Coordinates of C-alpha atoms in Angstrom, one line a residue:
Chain A
M1 CA 25.4 -22.1 12.2
I2 CA 23.7 -23.0 15.5
K3 CA 24.6 -19.6 17.1
F4 CA 23.3 -17.9 13.9
K5 CA 20.0 -19.9 14.0
N6 CA 19.5 -18.9 17.7
K7 CA 20.0 -15.2 16.9
L8 CA 17.6 -15.5 13.9
E9 CA 15.1 -17.2 16.1
K10 CA 15.5 -14.6 18.9
N11 CA 15.0 -11.8 16.3
S12 CA 12.0 -13.5 14.9
Q13 CA 10.3 -13.6 18.3
E14 CA 11.1 -9.9 18.8
I15 CA 9.4 -9.1 15.5
D16 CA 6.4 -11.3 16.3
R17 CA 6.1 -9.4 19.6
F18 CA 6.0 -6.1 17.8
L19 CA 3.4 -7.3 15.3
D20 CA 1.3 -8.9 18.0
T21 CA 1.4 -5.6 20.0
Y22 CA 0.7 -3.2 17.2
L23 CA -1.3 -4.9 14.6
P24 CA -5.0 -4.1 15.2
S25 CA -7.1 -6.6 17.1
G26 CA -10.5 -6.7 18.7
N27 CA -14.1 -7.1 17.8
G28 CA -16.1 -5.2 15.3
L29 CA -17.5 -5.3 11.8
N30 CA -13.9 -5.5 10.5
S31 CA -12.5 -8.0 13.0
K32 CA -12.1 -10.8 10.3
L33 CA -9.7 -8.5 8.6
F34 CA -7.6 -8.1 11.7
E35 CA -7.5 -11.8 12.2
A36 CA -6.4 -12.4 8.6
M37 CA -3.7 -9.8 8.8
R38 CA -2.4 -11.4 12.0
Y39 CA -2.7 -15.0 10.6
S40 CA -0.3 -14.4 7.8
S41 CA 2.3 -12.2 9.5
I42 CA 2.8 -13.3 13.1
S43 CA 4.6 -16.5 13.8
G44 CA 5.3 -17.5 10.3
G45 CA 8.5 -17.4 8.2
K46 CA 12.0 -16.8 9.5
K47 CA 11.8 -12.9 9.4
I48 CA 15.1 -12.8 7.5
R49 CA 14.3 -9.4 6.2
A50 CA 13.9 -7.9 9.6
Y51 CA 17.1 -9.7 10.7
L52 CA 18.9 -8.0 7.8
V53 CA 17.6 -4.6 8.9
L54 CA 18.7 -5.2 12.5
E55 CA 22.1 -6.7 11.7
S56 CA 22.9 -4.1 9.1
G57 CA 22.2 -1.4 11.7
R58 CA 24.3 -3.2 14.3
F59 CA 27.1 -3.5 11.8
I60 CA 27.1 0.2 10.9
S61 CA 27.2 1.1 14.6
A62 CA 30.2 -1.1 15.1
V63 CA 32.0 0.1 12.0
N64 CA 31.5 3.7 13.3
N65 CA 32.7 2.7 16.7
K66 CA 29.4 3.2 18.4
T67 CA 27.2 1.0 20.6
L68 CA 23.8 0.5 19.3
S69 CA 21.5 2.4 21.7
K70 CA 18.3 0.9 22.9
S71 CA 16.3 3.6 21.1
K72 CA 18.1 2.9 17.8
Y73 CA 17.5 -0.8 18.4
N74 CA 13.8 -0.2 18.8
E75 CA 13.7 1.9 15.6
L76 CA 15.3 -1.0 13.7
I77 CA 12.7 -3.5 15.1
A78 CA 9.8 -1.2 14.1
V79 CA 11.2 -0.8 10.6
G80 CA 12.0 -4.5 10.4
S81 CA 8.4 -5.3 11.5
A82 CA 6.9 -2.9 8.9
I83 CA 9.0 -4.6 6.2
E84 CA 7.9 -8.1 7.3
A85 CA 4.3 -6.9 7.1
I86 CA 5.0 -5.8 3.5
H87 CA 6.6 -9.2 2.8
S88 CA 3.6 -11.0 4.2
Y89 CA 1.2 -8.8 2.1
S90 CA 3.2 -9.8 -1.0
L91 CA 2.9 -13.5 -0.2
I92 CA -0.8 -13.3 0.4
H93 CA -1.4 -11.6 -2.9
D94 CA 1.1 -13.9 -4.7
D95 CA -0.8 -17.0 -3.4
L96 CA -4.2 -15.8 -4.8
P97 CA -5.9 -18.0 -7.5
A98 CA -5.4 -15.2 -10.0
M99 CA -1.6 -15.2 -9.3
D100 CA 0.3 -18.4 -8.2
N101 CA -2.9 -20.2 -7.0
S102 CA -1.0 -21.6 -4.1
P103 CA -3.0 -23.3 -1.3
I104 CA -0.2 -23.7 1.3
R105 CA 2.2 -21.1 2.7
R106 CA 4.6 -21.3 5.7
G107 CA 3.3 -24.8 6.5
K108 CA -0.4 -23.8 6.8
A109 CA -3.3 -22.9 4.6
A110 CA -2.8 -19.8 2.5
N111 CA -4.8 -16.8 3.6
H112 CA -7.4 -17.1 0.9
I113 CA -8.0 -20.7 1.8
K114 CA -8.1 -20.1 5.6
F115 CA -10.4 -17.1 5.1
D116 CA -11.8 -16.2 1.7
H117 CA -10.7 -14.4 -1.5
H118 CA -11.9 -10.9 -0.6
T119 CA -10.4 -11.1 2.9
A120 CA -7.1 -12.2 1.5
I121 CA -7.0 -9.2 -1.0
L122 CA -8.0 -6.8 1.8
A123 CA -5.6 -8.4 4.4
G124 CA -2.7 -7.7 1.9
D125 CA -3.9 -4.2 1.3
G126 CA -4.3 -3.7 5.1
L127 CA -0.8 -4.9 5.9
L128 CA 0.7 -2.7 3.2
S129 CA -1.1 0.4 4.6
W130 CA -0.3 -0.5 8.2
A131 CA 3.4 -0.7 7.3
F132 CA 3.4 2.9 6.2
Q133 CA 1.5 3.9 9.3
I134 CA 4.4 2.5 11.4
I135 CA 7.0 4.2 9.2
G136 CA 5.2 7.5 9.5
D137 CA 4.7 7.2 13.3
R138 CA 6.8 9.6 15.5
N139 CA 6.5 7.1 18.3
F140 CA 8.5 4.6 16.5
I141 CA 11.1 6.7 14.6
S142 CA 12.1 9.9 16.3
S143 CA 13.5 11.9 13.3
S144 CA 10.9 13.2 10.8
E145 CA 13.7 13.4 8.2
K146 CA 14.3 9.6 8.6
R147 CA 10.6 8.8 8.7
S148 CA 10.0 10.5 5.4
E149 CA 13.2 9.2 3.8
I150 CA 12.3 5.6 4.7
C151 CA 8.8 6.1 3.5
F152 CA 10.2 7.1 0.1
I153 CA 12.8 4.4 -0.1
L154 CA 10.4 1.6 0.9
A155 CA 7.6 2.8 -1.4
K156 CA 9.9 2.9 -4.3
A157 CA 11.4 -0.6 -3.6
I158 CA 8.0 -2.3 -3.5
G159 CA 6.3 -0.3 -6.2
P160 CA 5.8 -0.6 -10.0
K161 CA 9.5 -0.3 -10.7
G162 CA 10.4 -2.6 -7.8
M163 CA 8.7 -5.6 -6.2
V164 CA 5.3 -5.2 -7.8
G165 CA 6.9 -4.7 -11.2
G166 CA 8.9 -7.9 -10.7
Q167 CA 5.8 -9.9 -9.8
Q168 CA 4.0 -8.5 -12.9
A169 CA 6.9 -9.6 -15.1
D170 CA 6.9 -13.0 -13.4
M171 CA 3.2 -13.5 -14.1
D172 CA 3.5 -12.2 -17.7
Y173 CA 6.7 -13.8 -18.8
A174 CA 7.8 -16.6 -16.4
K175 CA 6.1 -19.2 -18.5
H176 CA 7.7 -18.1 -21.7
K177 CA 10.1 -20.9 -22.4
S178 CA 12.2 -18.4 -24.4
I179 CA 13.0 -16.3 -21.4
D180 CA 16.8 -16.0 -20.9
L181 CA 19.1 -15.8 -17.8
G182 CA 19.2 -12.0 -18.0
Q183 CA 15.5 -11.7 -17.9
I184 CA 15.1 -14.2 -15.0
E185 CA 17.7 -12.2 -13.1
W186 CA 15.8 -8.9 -13.9
I187 CA 12.6 -10.5 -12.6
Q188 CA 14.1 -11.8 -9.4
N189 CA 16.1 -8.6 -8.7
H190 CA 12.8 -6.8 -8.7
K191 CA 10.4 -9.4 -7.3
T192 CA 12.6 -10.5 -4.4
G193 CA 15.8 -8.4 -4.5
A194 CA 14.3 -4.9 -4.2
L195 CA 12.8 -5.5 -0.8
I196 CA 15.9 -7.3 0.5
S197 CA 18.3 -4.5 -0.5
C198 CA 15.8 -2.1 0.9
C199 CA 16.5 -3.7 4.3
S200 CA 20.1 -2.6 4.3
H201 CA 19.3 0.7 2.7
V202 CA 16.8 1.8 5.5
A203 CA 19.2 0.5 8.2
S204 CA 21.9 2.7 6.7
V205 CA 19.5 5.7 6.8
L206 CA 18.6 5.0 10.4
L207 CA 22.2 4.7 11.5
N208 CA 23.6 7.6 9.4
A209 CA 25.9 5.4 7.4
S210 CA 28.4 7.1 5.0
D211 CA 27.7 6.9 1.3
E212 CA 30.4 4.2 0.9
Q213 CA 29.1 2.1 3.8
K214 CA 25.5 2.4 2.5
S215 CA 26.5 1.4 -1.0
N216 CA 28.6 -1.6 0.1
L217 CA 25.8 -2.8 2.3
I218 CA 23.2 -2.4 -0.4
N219 CA 25.4 -4.4 -2.8
Y220 CA 25.9 -7.0 -0.1
A221 CA 22.1 -7.3 0.1
N222 CA 21.7 -7.5 -3.7
H223 CA 24.1 -10.5 -3.8
I224 CA 22.4 -12.3 -0.9
G225 CA 19.0 -11.6 -2.5
L226 CA 20.1 -13.3 -5.7
A227 CA 21.8 -16.2 -3.8
F228 CA 18.6 -16.6 -1.8
Q229 CA 16.4 -16.9 -4.9
I230 CA 18.7 -19.4 -6.7
A231 CA 18.7 -21.5 -3.5
D232 CA 14.9 -21.2 -3.5
D233 CA 14.9 -22.6 -7.0
L234 CA 17.2 -25.4 -6.0
L235 CA 15.1 -26.2 -3.0
D236 CA 12.1 -26.3 -5.3
L237 CA 13.9 -29.2 -7.0
V238 CA 15.6 -31.0 -4.1
G239 CA 14.0 -29.7 -0.9
N240 CA 11.1 -31.3 0.9
E241 CA 7.6 -29.9 1.4
F242 CA 7.7 -30.2 5.1
S243 CA 10.7 -28.1 5.8
M244 CA 9.8 -25.6 3.0
G245 CA 6.3 -25.1 4.3
K246 CA 4.9 -24.9 0.8
P247 CA 4.4 -27.2 -2.2
I248 CA 7.7 -28.1 -4.0
R249 CA 8.5 -29.0 -7.6
Q250 CA 6.0 -26.4 -8.6
D251 CA 8.3 -24.8 -11.3
I252 CA 8.9 -28.1 -13.0
K253 CA 5.2 -29.0 -12.7
N254 CA 4.2 -25.6 -14.2
E255 CA 7.1 -25.7 -16.7
T256 CA 8.2 -22.3 -15.2
P257 CA 11.8 -21.5 -16.2
N258 CA 14.0 -20.6 -13.2
F259 CA 17.7 -20.4 -12.5
V260 CA 17.9 -24.1 -12.1
T261 CA 16.0 -25.0 -15.3
I262 CA 18.0 -22.5 -17.3
L263 CA 21.5 -23.1 -15.8
G264 CA 21.2 -26.7 -14.8
K265 CA 21.7 -27.8 -11.2
E266 CA 25.5 -27.7 -11.0
K267 CA 25.9 -24.2 -12.6
A268 CA 23.0 -22.9 -10.4
I269 CA 24.8 -24.2 -7.2
K270 CA 28.0 -22.5 -8.4
K271 CA 26.2 -19.2 -9.1
A272 CA 24.5 -19.2 -5.7
L273 CA 27.9 -19.8 -4.0
E274 CA 29.5 -17.1 -6.0
E275 CA 26.8 -14.6 -5.1
S276 CA 27.2 -15.5 -1.4
S277 CA 31.0 -15.1 -1.7
K278 CA 30.6 -11.7 -3.3
A279 CA 28.3 -10.7 -0.4
I280 CA 30.9 -11.9 2.1
N281 CA 33.7 -10.1 0.3
L282 CA 31.8 -6.8 0.6
I283 CA 31.4 -7.2 4.3
Q284 CA 35.1 -8.0 4.6
K285 CA 36.0 -4.7 3.0
F286 CA 34.9 -3.0 6.2
K287 CA 37.6 -3.0 9.0
Q288 CA 35.1 -4.7 11.2
E289 CA 33.9 -8.3 11.5
S290 CA 30.3 -9.2 11.3
E291 CA 29.7 -12.8 12.1
S292 CA 25.9 -12.2 11.7
L293 CA 26.1 -10.8 8.1
V294 CA 28.7 -13.4 7.0
S295 CA 26.5 -16.2 8.5
L296 CA 23.4 -14.8 6.8
A297 CA 25.2 -14.8 3.5
K298 CA 26.2 -18.5 4.1
Y299 CA 22.7 -19.4 5.3
T300 CA 21.0 -18.1 2.2
V301 CA 22.6 -20.9 0.2
N302 CA 22.3 -23.5 2.9
R303 CA 18.8 -23.2 4.2
N304 CA 17.9 -26.8 4.1
K305 CA 20.8 -27.8 6.4
Chain B
M1 CA -23.1 25.4 -10.4
I2 CA -21.5 26.1 -13.8
K3 CA -18.6 28.0 -12.3
F4 CA -18.1 25.2 -9.8
K5 CA -18.1 22.5 -12.5
N6 CA -15.6 24.5 -14.5
K7 CA -13.3 24.7 -11.4
L8 CA -13.8 21.0 -10.8
E9 CA -12.9 20.2 -14.4
K10 CA -9.8 22.5 -14.3
N11 CA -8.6 20.8 -11.2
S12 CA -9.2 17.4 -12.7
Q13 CA -7.1 18.3 -15.7
E14 CA -4.3 19.4 -13.4
I15 CA -4.4 16.1 -11.4
D16 CA -4.4 14.2 -14.7
R17 CA -1.3 16.1 -15.8
F18 CA 0.5 15.2 -12.6
L19 CA -0.5 11.6 -12.8
D20 CA 0.5 11.5 -16.5
T21 CA 3.9 13.1 -15.7
Y22 CA 4.9 11.1 -12.7
L23 CA 3.3 7.6 -13.0
P24 CA 5.8 5.2 -14.5
S25 CA 5.7 4.6 -18.2
G26 CA 7.8 3.0 -20.9
N27 CA 8.7 -0.4 -22.2
G28 CA 10.1 -3.4 -20.2
L29 CA 9.0 -6.6 -18.7
N30 CA 6.6 -4.7 -16.3
S31 CA 5.1 -2.3 -18.9
K32 CA 1.7 -3.9 -18.8
L33 CA 1.6 -2.9 -15.1
F34 CA 2.4 0.7 -16.0
E35 CA -0.4 0.7 -18.6
A36 CA -2.9 -0.7 -16.2
M37 CA -2.1 1.8 -13.4
R38 CA -2.5 4.6 -15.9
Y39 CA -5.7 3.2 -17.4
S40 CA -7.5 3.4 -14.1
S41 CA -6.2 6.6 -12.7
I42 CA -5.7 9.2 -15.5
S43 CA -8.7 10.8 -17.1
G44 CA -11.3 9.0 -15.1
G45 CA -13.6 10.2 -12.4
K46 CA -14.1 13.8 -11.3
K47 CA -11.2 13.9 -8.9
I48 CA -13.4 15.2 -6.1
R49 CA -11.0 14.1 -3.4
A50 CA -8.1 16.1 -5.0
Y51 CA -10.4 19.1 -5.4
L52 CA -11.2 18.8 -1.6
V53 CA -7.5 18.8 -0.8
L54 CA -6.9 21.9 -3.0
E55 CA -9.9 23.9 -1.9
S56 CA -9.4 23.1 1.8
G57 CA -5.8 24.4 1.5
R58 CA -7.0 27.5 -0.4
F59 CA -9.6 28.1 2.3
I60 CA -7.2 27.8 5.2
S61 CA -4.9 30.3 3.4
A62 CA -7.7 32.8 3.0
V63 CA -8.9 32.3 6.6
N64 CA -5.4 33.0 7.8
N65 CA -5.2 36.1 5.5
K66 CA -2.5 34.5 3.3
T67 CA -2.3 34.1 -0.4
L68 CA -1.7 30.5 -1.5
S69 CA 1.9 30.5 -2.8
K70 CA 2.7 28.6 -6.0
S71 CA 4.9 26.1 -4.0
K72 CA 2.0 25.4 -1.6
Y73 CA -0.3 25.0 -4.5
N74 CA 2.1 22.4 -6.0
E75 CA 2.2 20.5 -2.7
L76 CA -1.6 20.3 -2.6
I77 CA -1.7 19.0 -6.2
A78 CA 1.0 16.4 -5.4
V79 CA -0.9 15.2 -2.3
G80 CA -4.2 15.3 -4.1
S81 CA -2.8 13.2 -6.9
A82 CA -1.4 10.6 -4.5
I83 CA -4.9 10.5 -2.8
E84 CA -6.5 10.0 -6.3
A85 CA -4.1 7.2 -7.0
I86 CA -5.2 5.6 -3.7
H87 CA -8.9 6.1 -4.6
S88 CA -8.2 4.4 -8.0
Y89 CA -6.4 1.5 -6.3
S90 CA -9.4 1.0 -4.0
L91 CA -11.8 1.0 -7.0
I92 CA -9.7 -1.5 -9.0
H93 CA -9.7 -4.0 -6.0
D94 CA -13.4 -3.4 -5.2
D95 CA -14.3 -4.3 -8.8
L96 CA -12.5 -7.7 -8.7
P97 CA -14.6 -10.8 -9.1
A98 CA -13.8 -11.8 -5.5
M99 CA -15.2 -8.4 -4.3
D100 CA -18.0 -6.6 -6.1
N101 CA -17.4 -8.4 -9.4
S102 CA -18.1 -5.2 -11.4
P103 CA -17.3 -5.2 -15.1
I104 CA -17.7 -1.5 -15.7
R105 CA -16.1 1.5 -14.0
R106 CA -16.1 5.2 -14.9
G107 CA -17.8 4.4 -18.2
K108 CA -15.3 1.8 -19.4
A109 CA -14.2 -1.7 -18.8
A110 CA -13.0 -2.4 -15.2
N111 CA -9.3 -3.0 -14.9
H112 CA -9.5 -6.8 -14.6
I113 CA -11.7 -6.9 -17.7
K114 CA -9.5 -4.6 -19.8
F115 CA -6.3 -6.4 -18.6
D116 CA -6.5 -9.5 -16.4
H117 CA -7.0 -10.5 -12.8
H118 CA -3.4 -10.6 -11.7
T119 CA -2.7 -7.3 -13.5
A120 CA -5.6 -5.6 -11.7
I121 CA -4.5 -6.8 -8.3
L122 CA -0.9 -5.6 -9.0
A123 CA -2.1 -2.3 -10.5
G124 CA -3.9 -1.6 -7.3
D125 CA -0.9 -2.6 -5.2
G126 CA 1.3 -0.5 -7.5
L127 CA -0.9 2.6 -7.2
L128 CA -1.0 2.3 -3.4
S129 CA 2.8 2.0 -3.2
W130 CA 3.4 4.8 -5.7
A131 CA 1.2 7.2 -3.6
F132 CA 3.5 6.8 -0.6
Q133 CA 6.5 7.3 -2.8
I134 CA 5.0 10.7 -3.8
I135 CA 4.2 11.6 -0.2
G136 CA 7.8 10.7 0.9
D137 CA 9.4 12.6 -1.9
R138 CA 11.2 15.8 -0.9
N139 CA 10.8 17.1 -4.4
F140 CA 7.0 17.3 -3.9
I141 CA 6.7 18.3 -0.2
S142 CA 9.5 20.5 1.2
S143 CA 9.1 19.8 4.9
S144 CA 10.1 16.4 6.2
E145 CA 7.9 16.9 9.2
K146 CA 4.9 17.3 6.9
R147 CA 5.9 14.4 4.6
S148 CA 6.0 12.0 7.5
E149 CA 2.9 13.4 9.2
I150 CA 0.9 13.0 5.9
C151 CA 2.3 9.5 5.5
F152 CA 1.0 8.6 8.9
I153 CA -2.4 10.3 8.5
L154 CA -3.0 8.8 5.1
A155 CA -1.9 5.3 6.0
K156 CA -4.1 5.3 9.0
A157 CA -7.1 6.6 7.0
I158 CA -6.9 3.8 4.4
G159 CA -5.8 1.0 6.6
P160 CA -7.5 -1.8 8.6
K161 CA -9.2 0.7 10.9
G162 CA -10.1 3.0 8.0
M163 CA -11.0 2.4 4.3
V164 CA -9.9 -1.2 4.0
G165 CA -11.7 -2.1 7.3
G166 CA -14.9 -0.5 5.9
Q167 CA -14.6 -2.5 2.7
Q168 CA -14.1 -5.7 4.7
A169 CA -17.2 -5.0 6.7
D170 CA -19.1 -4.1 3.5
M171 CA -18.2 -7.5 2.0
D172 CA -18.9 -9.5 5.2
Y173 CA -22.1 -7.8 6.4
A174 CA -23.6 -5.7 3.7
K175 CA -25.8 -8.6 2.5
H176 CA -27.1 -9.3 6.0
K177 CA -30.7 -8.1 5.8
S178 CA -30.6 -7.5 9.6
I179 CA -28.0 -4.8 9.3
D180 CA -29.2 -1.5 10.9
L181 CA -28.7 2.2 10.1
G182 CA -25.9 2.6 12.6
Q183 CA -24.0 -0.3 11.0
I184 CA -24.5 1.0 7.5
E185 CA -23.2 4.4 8.7
W186 CA -20.2 2.8 10.3
I187 CA -19.4 0.9 7.1
Q188 CA -19.7 4.0 4.9
N189 CA -17.8 6.3 7.3
H190 CA -14.9 3.8 7.0
K191 CA -15.2 2.6 3.4
T192 CA -15.8 6.1 1.9
G193 CA -15.6 8.7 4.6
A194 CA -12.1 8.0 6.0
L195 CA -10.4 8.9 2.7
I196 CA -12.6 11.9 2.2
S197 CA -11.9 13.4 5.6
C198 CA -8.3 12.6 5.1
C199 CA -8.3 15.1 2.3
S200 CA -9.2 18.0 4.5
H201 CA -6.9 16.7 7.2
V202 CA -3.8 16.6 5.0
A203 CA -4.5 20.0 3.6
S204 CA -4.7 21.4 7.2
V205 CA -1.3 19.9 7.9
L206 CA 0.2 21.4 4.7
L207 CA -1.2 24.8 5.4
N208 CA -0.5 24.9 9.2
A209 CA -4.2 25.2 10.2
S210 CA -5.0 25.8 13.8
D211 CA -6.5 22.9 15.8
E212 CA -10.0 24.5 15.6
Q213 CA -9.7 25.1 11.8
K214 CA -8.5 21.6 11.3
S215 CA -11.3 20.0 13.3
N216 CA -14.0 22.1 11.6
L217 CA -12.7 21.2 8.2
I218 CA -12.5 17.5 9.0
N219 CA -16.0 17.6 10.3
Y220 CA -17.1 19.4 7.1
A221 CA -15.5 16.5 5.2
N222 CA -17.2 13.9 7.3
H223 CA -20.6 15.4 6.5
I224 CA -20.0 15.7 2.8
G225 CA -18.6 12.1 2.8
L226 CA -21.9 10.8 4.3
A227 CA -24.0 13.0 2.0
F228 CA -22.0 11.8 -0.9
Q229 CA -22.6 8.1 -0.1
I230 CA -26.4 8.6 0.5
A231 CA -26.6 10.4 -2.8
D232 CA -24.7 7.5 -4.4
D233 CA -27.3 5.1 -3.0
L234 CA -30.1 7.4 -4.4
L235 CA -28.4 7.5 -7.8
D236 CA -28.2 3.7 -7.7
L237 CA -32.0 3.8 -7.5
V238 CA -32.8 6.7 -9.8
G239 CA -29.7 7.6 -11.8
N240 CA -28.9 6.4 -15.2
E241 CA -26.0 4.1 -16.1
F242 CA -24.5 6.4 -18.7
S243 CA -24.0 9.4 -16.5
M244 CA -22.9 7.2 -13.6
G245 CA -20.3 5.3 -15.7
K246 CA -21.1 2.1 -13.8
P247 CA -24.1 -0.3 -13.6
I248 CA -27.0 1.0 -11.6
R249 CA -29.7 -0.7 -9.5
Q250 CA -27.0 -3.1 -8.3
D251 CA -27.9 -2.8 -4.6
I252 CA -31.6 -3.8 -5.3
K253 CA -30.5 -6.6 -7.7
N254 CA -28.1 -7.9 -5.1
E255 CA -30.5 -7.2 -2.2
T256 CA -27.8 -5.2 -0.5
P257 CA -29.1 -2.9 2.2
N258 CA -28.1 0.7 1.9
F259 CA -29.3 4.1 3.1
V260 CA -32.2 4.2 0.7
T261 CA -33.4 0.6 1.3
I262 CA -33.2 1.1 5.0
L263 CA -34.6 4.7 5.3
G264 CA -36.8 4.8 2.2
K265 CA -36.3 7.3 -0.6
E266 CA -37.8 10.4 1.1
K267 CA -36.0 10.0 4.4
A268 CA -32.7 9.3 2.6
I269 CA -33.1 12.5 0.6
K270 CA -33.8 14.4 3.8
K271 CA -30.7 12.9 5.5
A272 CA -28.4 13.7 2.5
L273 CA -29.7 17.3 2.5
E274 CA -29.1 17.6 6.3
E275 CA -25.6 16.3 6.1
S276 CA -24.9 18.8 3.3
S277 CA -26.4 21.6 5.4
K278 CA -24.3 20.6 8.4
A279 CA -21.2 20.7 6.2
I280 CA -22.1 24.2 4.9
N281 CA -22.8 25.4 8.5
L282 CA -19.3 24.4 9.5
I283 CA -17.8 26.5 6.7
Q284 CA -19.9 29.4 7.7
K285 CA -18.5 29.3 11.2
F286 CA -15.3 30.7 9.7
K287 CA -15.2 34.5 9.1
Q288 CA -14.4 33.8 5.5
E289 CA -16.5 32.7 2.6
S290 CA -15.7 29.7 0.5
E291 CA -17.9 29.4 -2.5
S292 CA -15.9 26.3 -3.6
L293 CA -16.5 24.3 -0.4
V294 CA -20.1 25.4 -0.1
S295 CA -20.7 24.5 -3.8
L296 CA -18.9 21.1 -3.2
A297 CA -21.3 20.4 -0.3
K298 CA -24.3 21.2 -2.5
Y299 CA -22.9 19.2 -5.4
T300 CA -22.5 16.0 -3.3
V301 CA -26.3 15.7 -3.1
N302 CA -26.9 17.0 -6.6
R303 CA -24.5 15.1 -8.8
N304 CA -27.0 14.0 -11.4
K305 CA -27.9 17.6 -12.2

């Protein structure tokens, strides 16, 4: 796990470097927006999504007996950074008073607390637009076919039938006590899962994975996405605020049903471990080891260790 | 002007048809989001941006002695619809209580009044994402080179150094009474102008315009964008609420400086007419008439007629 955490940390620094270099900066009438976009995306979070993009790409290279070239590596970092910008945008908007009304994120004041409400809305909008500028930029991804395919896949994953749709359902239904396990799973697969599976999907596109490779990797990501969310719900119950970087016991306080409140603690732990195992099994179908992807699947259910 | 208004109306119906066909619909946990996205984009507004995309494309075809093929026409409609979705997203977010706090838009309740705050934020996010899904879709634009180039141009135009940056500056500085004409122009060129010039830009890409053609058309759009905004400020002073579809005299009420408050009514009218003339001159540089683009430039300063 120490080796894994070092790799995760190294990747996180690489993504921060990309964001720091290419996110807009400087003075001007809109400089507060630049500052707010940087505040919520650089040096915050573990950049697990970008790590998944990179390691999926590295894995496909190895499976196909290729070395990951420097230029492909750079493409994976650019796409991973765009996806992290999108993840940051979604957190900024989720934390707004009209949504989860959360004052703390990643161990510091939420964007709308540090700046103000209009800046937080616009910083989210700005990060979302900026991500597509990176995806469409020939300087970051050489093939126009891949640029446009990733634009399509990513937009679909985060749109009304993906991430944003999941957040809408979460807002409209999550407090209904009558919500069942299937509906919770639907919400989480959209709200959190869609962007996570997108990471393996876009890496498959960048590295020309076969259809079978792509489909196994996307399923792997689906399982870790679910394991990740169940672990999040468990951490909301048993984690501590300092290591989580956000308030805990929110779901209980707000009477929000989640995997743990519906299944109970023991069954939720069991389900998280099962999802993680299913993910690992999918990787082991390939005739190629991937310590990184196996460690990531284990890590999703063991984040407080 | 009657012929122009008929053409504008016909185009608007075509865009509504596209939005109605391809925006998500149906039942499910996220159906309120679908409804909110549709509410603020279909059958509202004059779809001037989509008209500019279409007529710019038609004009470039004519200048290059080509007939606009059905497939190119369809590409222009798809891109125009995506841009209208983005325009609608920006209006939904601008109307939020944390921004302009505007209860009425396009003659009906603003999105956050008709639905609720979280739905309005997410409907904006959803329309923005959906627009890039359309741009990245091979079923709507055949060339991957053009899909990715339009993704890049559009994302840049609406991002932190474009539309969103202009809105940020508007929120942070517009109420400073010390703001000068140059700053107002900077804000409007970003907030409103960037998306309007993007319309001519993307049409130039779709129709393979020469660099000179592209640059003249983008400048044309810059001038009508400015004329459009000055006319908007004039209408805020002298228009009526019914024909504007939104509350008027807001800038005076909120003591917000604009072109009219800074220049005075007479000079503002003069500047709007000058911008419109400059736009028309640029079109007349081409050895090809375009009644549509000339009428559009005249219309921007005569919208209440």
